[in-house]
mmCIF file of C-alpha atoms in Angstrom:
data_model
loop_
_atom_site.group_PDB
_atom_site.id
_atom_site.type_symbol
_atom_site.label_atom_id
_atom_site.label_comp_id
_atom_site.label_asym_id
_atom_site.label_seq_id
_atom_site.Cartn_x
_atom_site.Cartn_y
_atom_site.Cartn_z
ATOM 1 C CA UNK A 1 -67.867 -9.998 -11.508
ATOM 2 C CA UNK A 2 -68.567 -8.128 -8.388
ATOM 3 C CA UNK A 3 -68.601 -10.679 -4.968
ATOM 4 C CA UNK A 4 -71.740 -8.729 -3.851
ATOM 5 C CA UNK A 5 -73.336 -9.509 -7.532
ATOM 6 C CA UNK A 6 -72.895 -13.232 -7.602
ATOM 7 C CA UNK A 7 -74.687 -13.658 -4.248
ATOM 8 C CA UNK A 8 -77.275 -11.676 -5.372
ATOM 9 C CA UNK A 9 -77.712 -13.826 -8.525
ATOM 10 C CA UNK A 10 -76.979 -17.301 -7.165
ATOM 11 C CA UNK A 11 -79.765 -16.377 -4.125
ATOM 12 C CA UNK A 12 -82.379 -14.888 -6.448
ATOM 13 C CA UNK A 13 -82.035 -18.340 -9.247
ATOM 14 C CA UNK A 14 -82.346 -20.761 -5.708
ATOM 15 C CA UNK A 15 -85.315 -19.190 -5.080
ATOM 16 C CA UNK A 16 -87.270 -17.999 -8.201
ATOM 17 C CA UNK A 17 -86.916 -21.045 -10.486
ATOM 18 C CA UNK A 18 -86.545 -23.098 -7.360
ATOM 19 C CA UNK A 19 -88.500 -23.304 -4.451
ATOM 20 C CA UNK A 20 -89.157 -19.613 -2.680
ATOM 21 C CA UNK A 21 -89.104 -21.206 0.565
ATOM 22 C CA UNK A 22 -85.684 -22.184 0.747
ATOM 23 C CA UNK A 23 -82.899 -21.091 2.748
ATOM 24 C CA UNK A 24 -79.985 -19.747 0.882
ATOM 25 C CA UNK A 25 -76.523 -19.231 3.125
ATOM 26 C CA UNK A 26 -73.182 -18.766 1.919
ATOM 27 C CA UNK A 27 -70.530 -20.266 4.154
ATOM 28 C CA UNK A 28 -67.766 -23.264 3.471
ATOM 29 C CA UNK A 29 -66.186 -24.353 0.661
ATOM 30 C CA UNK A 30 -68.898 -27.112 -0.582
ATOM 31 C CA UNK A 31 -72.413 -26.972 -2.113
ATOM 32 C CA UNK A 32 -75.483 -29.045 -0.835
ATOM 33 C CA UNK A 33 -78.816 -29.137 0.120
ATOM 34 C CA UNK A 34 -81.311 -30.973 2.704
ATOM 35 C CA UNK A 35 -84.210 -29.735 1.170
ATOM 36 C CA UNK A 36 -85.093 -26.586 3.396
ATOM 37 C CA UNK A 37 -81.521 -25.188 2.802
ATOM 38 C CA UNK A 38 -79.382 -24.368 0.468
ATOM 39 C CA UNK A 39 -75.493 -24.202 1.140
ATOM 40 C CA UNK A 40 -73.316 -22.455 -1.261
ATOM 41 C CA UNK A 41 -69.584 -21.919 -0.912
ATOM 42 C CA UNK A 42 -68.494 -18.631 0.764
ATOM 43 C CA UNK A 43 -67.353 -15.885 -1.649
ATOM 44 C CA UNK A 44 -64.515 -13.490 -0.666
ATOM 45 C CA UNK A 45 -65.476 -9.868 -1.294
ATOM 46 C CA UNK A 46 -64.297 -8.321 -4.343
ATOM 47 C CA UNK A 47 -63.967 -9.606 -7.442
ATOM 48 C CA UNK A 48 -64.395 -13.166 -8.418
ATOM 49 C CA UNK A 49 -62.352 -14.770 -10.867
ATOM 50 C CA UNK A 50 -64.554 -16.390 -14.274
ATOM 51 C CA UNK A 51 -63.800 -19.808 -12.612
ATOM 52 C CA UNK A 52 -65.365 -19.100 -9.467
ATOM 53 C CA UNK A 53 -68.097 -17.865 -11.106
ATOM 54 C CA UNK A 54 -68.553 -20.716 -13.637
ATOM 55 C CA UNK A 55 -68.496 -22.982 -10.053
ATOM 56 C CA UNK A 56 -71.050 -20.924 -8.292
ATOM 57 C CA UNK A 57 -73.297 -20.553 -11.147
ATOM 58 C CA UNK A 58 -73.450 -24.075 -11.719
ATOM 59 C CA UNK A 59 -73.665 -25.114 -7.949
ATOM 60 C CA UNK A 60 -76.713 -22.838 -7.656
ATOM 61 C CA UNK A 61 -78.772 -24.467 -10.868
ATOM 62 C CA UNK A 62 -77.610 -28.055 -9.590
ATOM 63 C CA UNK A 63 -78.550 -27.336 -5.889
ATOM 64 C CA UNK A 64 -81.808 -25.601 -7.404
ATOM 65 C CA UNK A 65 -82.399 -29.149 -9.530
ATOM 66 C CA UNK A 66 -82.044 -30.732 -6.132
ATOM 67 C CA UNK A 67 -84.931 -28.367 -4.577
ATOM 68 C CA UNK A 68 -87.067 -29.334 -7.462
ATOM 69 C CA UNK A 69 -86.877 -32.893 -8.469
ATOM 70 C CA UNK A 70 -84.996 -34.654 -4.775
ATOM 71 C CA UNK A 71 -87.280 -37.050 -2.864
ATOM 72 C CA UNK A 72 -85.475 -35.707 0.285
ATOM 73 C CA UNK A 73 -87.577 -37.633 2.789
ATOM 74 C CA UNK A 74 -86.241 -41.580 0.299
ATOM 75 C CA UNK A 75 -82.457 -40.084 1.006
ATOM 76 C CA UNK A 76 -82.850 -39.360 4.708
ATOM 77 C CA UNK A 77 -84.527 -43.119 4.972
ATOM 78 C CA UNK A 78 -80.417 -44.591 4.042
ATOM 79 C CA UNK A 79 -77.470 -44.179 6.000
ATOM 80 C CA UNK A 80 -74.663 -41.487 4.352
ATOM 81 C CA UNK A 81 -73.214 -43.829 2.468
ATOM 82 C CA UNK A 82 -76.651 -45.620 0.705
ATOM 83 C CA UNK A 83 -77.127 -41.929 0.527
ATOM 84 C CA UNK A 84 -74.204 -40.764 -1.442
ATOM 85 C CA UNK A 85 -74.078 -43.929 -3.803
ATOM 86 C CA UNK A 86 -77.466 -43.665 -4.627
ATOM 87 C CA UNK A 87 -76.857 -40.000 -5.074
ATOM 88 C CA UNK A 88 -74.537 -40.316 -8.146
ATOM 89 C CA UNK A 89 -77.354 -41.700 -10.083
ATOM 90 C CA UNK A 90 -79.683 -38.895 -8.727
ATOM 91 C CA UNK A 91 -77.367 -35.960 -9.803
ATOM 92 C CA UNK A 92 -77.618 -36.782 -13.294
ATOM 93 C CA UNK A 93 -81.552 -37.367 -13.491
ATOM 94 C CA UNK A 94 -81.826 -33.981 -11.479
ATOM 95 C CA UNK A 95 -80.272 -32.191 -13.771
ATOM 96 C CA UNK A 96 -81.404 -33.844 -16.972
ATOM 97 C CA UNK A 97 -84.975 -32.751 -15.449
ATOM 98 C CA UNK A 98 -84.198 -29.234 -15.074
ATOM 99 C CA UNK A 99 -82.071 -28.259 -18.019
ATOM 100 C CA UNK A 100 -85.737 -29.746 -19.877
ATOM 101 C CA UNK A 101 -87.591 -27.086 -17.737
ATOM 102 C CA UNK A 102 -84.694 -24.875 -18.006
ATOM 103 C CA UNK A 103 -82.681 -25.087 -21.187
ATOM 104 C CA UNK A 104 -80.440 -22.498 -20.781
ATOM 105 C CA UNK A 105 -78.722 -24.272 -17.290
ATOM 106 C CA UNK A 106 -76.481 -26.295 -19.699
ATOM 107 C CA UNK A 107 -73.729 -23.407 -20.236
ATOM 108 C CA UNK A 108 -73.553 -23.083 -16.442
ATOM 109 C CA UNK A 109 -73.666 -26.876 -15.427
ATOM 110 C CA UNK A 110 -71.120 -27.400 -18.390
ATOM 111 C CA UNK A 111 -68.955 -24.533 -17.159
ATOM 112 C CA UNK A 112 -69.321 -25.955 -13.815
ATOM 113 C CA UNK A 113 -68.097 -29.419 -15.356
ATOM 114 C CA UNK A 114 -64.969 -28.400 -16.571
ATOM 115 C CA UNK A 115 -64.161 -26.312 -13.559
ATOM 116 C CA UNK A 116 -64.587 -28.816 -11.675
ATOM 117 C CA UNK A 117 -63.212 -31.881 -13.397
ATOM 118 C CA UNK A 118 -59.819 -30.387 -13.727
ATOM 119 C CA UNK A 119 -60.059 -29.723 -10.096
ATOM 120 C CA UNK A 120 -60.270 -33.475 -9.634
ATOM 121 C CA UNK A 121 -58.170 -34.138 -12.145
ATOM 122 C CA UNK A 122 -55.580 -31.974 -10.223
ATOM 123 C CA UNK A 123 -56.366 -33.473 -7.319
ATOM 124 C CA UNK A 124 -56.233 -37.074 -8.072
ATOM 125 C CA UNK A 125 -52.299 -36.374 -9.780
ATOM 126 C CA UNK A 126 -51.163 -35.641 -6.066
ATOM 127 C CA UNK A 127 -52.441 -38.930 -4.511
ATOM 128 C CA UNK A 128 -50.173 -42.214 -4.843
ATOM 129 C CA UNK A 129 -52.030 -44.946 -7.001
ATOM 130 C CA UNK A 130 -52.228 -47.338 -3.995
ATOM 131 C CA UNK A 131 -54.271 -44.684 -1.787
ATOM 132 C CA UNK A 132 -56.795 -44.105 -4.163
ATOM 133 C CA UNK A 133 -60.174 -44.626 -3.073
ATOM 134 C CA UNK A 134 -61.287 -46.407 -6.172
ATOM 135 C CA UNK A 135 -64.961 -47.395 -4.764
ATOM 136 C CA UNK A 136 -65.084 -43.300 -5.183
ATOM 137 C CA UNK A 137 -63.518 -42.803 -8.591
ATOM 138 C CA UNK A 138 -65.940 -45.705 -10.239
ATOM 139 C CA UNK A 139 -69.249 -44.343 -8.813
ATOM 140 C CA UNK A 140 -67.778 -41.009 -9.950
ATOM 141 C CA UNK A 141 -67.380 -42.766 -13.377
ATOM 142 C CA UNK A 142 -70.859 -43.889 -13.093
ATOM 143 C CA UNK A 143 -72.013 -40.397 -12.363
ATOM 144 C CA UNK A 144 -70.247 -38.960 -15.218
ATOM 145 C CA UNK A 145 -71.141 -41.918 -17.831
ATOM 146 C CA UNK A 146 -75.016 -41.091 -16.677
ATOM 147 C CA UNK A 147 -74.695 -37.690 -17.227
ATOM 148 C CA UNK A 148 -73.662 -38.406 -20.774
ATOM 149 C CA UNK A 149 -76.310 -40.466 -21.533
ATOM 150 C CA UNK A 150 -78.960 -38.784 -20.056
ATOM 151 C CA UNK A 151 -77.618 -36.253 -23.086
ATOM 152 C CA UNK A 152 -76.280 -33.071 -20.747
ATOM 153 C CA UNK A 153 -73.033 -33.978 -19.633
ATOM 154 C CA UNK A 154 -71.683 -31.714 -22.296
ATOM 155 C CA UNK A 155 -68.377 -31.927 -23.431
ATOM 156 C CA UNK A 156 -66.133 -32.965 -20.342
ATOM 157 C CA UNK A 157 -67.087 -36.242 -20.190
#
């Protein structure tokens, strides 16, 4: 897929089954959103690998989830860390909640998934045992466990 294309797309899904009156900027290498804005990872021009597009795709519908179903004014009431614990509990209901208004988000959320988890996965192989943050890995465990009960993790769990 064309660079040019997938901005296109991942702008026009932020804001049409989002909210239209959010900001949508590329720039970075990580997704988020503060509830006016919408942060998606820059995209080199050209072509973009099927991975890349499985990420942004799925980024865009979970950042989109965020827009719809996020209390944004309860998360800016905790400090960053309150924030991001209570977050990994959020992710999951967010998305459970769209993919019912939006059934066909699961492909890209699970494509997202298993992009993603073998990221980690890669990632965690390179770090000694002793200097893993483990407070991380079992509310990311938490996350992921949620997701699969809440019925949409798909298959990477």
């Amino acid at each position: 897929m064309n660079s040019t294309d997938l901005v296109i797309e991942c702008n026009a899904i932020a804001r049409v089954l989002g909210i239209s009156q959010v900001l949508v900027e590329f720039a970075g290498s990580e997704a988020w959103n503060d509830g006016s804005l919408i942060r998606l990872p820059e995209i080199a021009a050209g072509k973009v690998s099927d991975d890349k597009v499985a990420m942004m795709r799925g980024y865009t519908d979970h950042e989109t989830a965020l827009s719809l179903f996020t209390d944004f004014v309860f998360f800016r009431q905790h400090d960053k860390t309150k924030a991001d614990q209570i977050n990994y509990l959020e992710d999951p209901r967010i998305e459970a909640a769209y993919q019912q208004q939006y059934p066909g988000a699961w492909s890209s959320l699970n494509a997202m998934r298993h992009v993603s988890a073998q990221l980690q996965l890669d990632a965690l192989a390179k770090v000694p045992p002793h200097l893993l943050d483990w407070g991380r890995l079992i509310f990311g465990a938490v996350k992921w466990t949620a997701s699969q009960m809440m019925g949409h993790g798909g298959d990477v769990q």
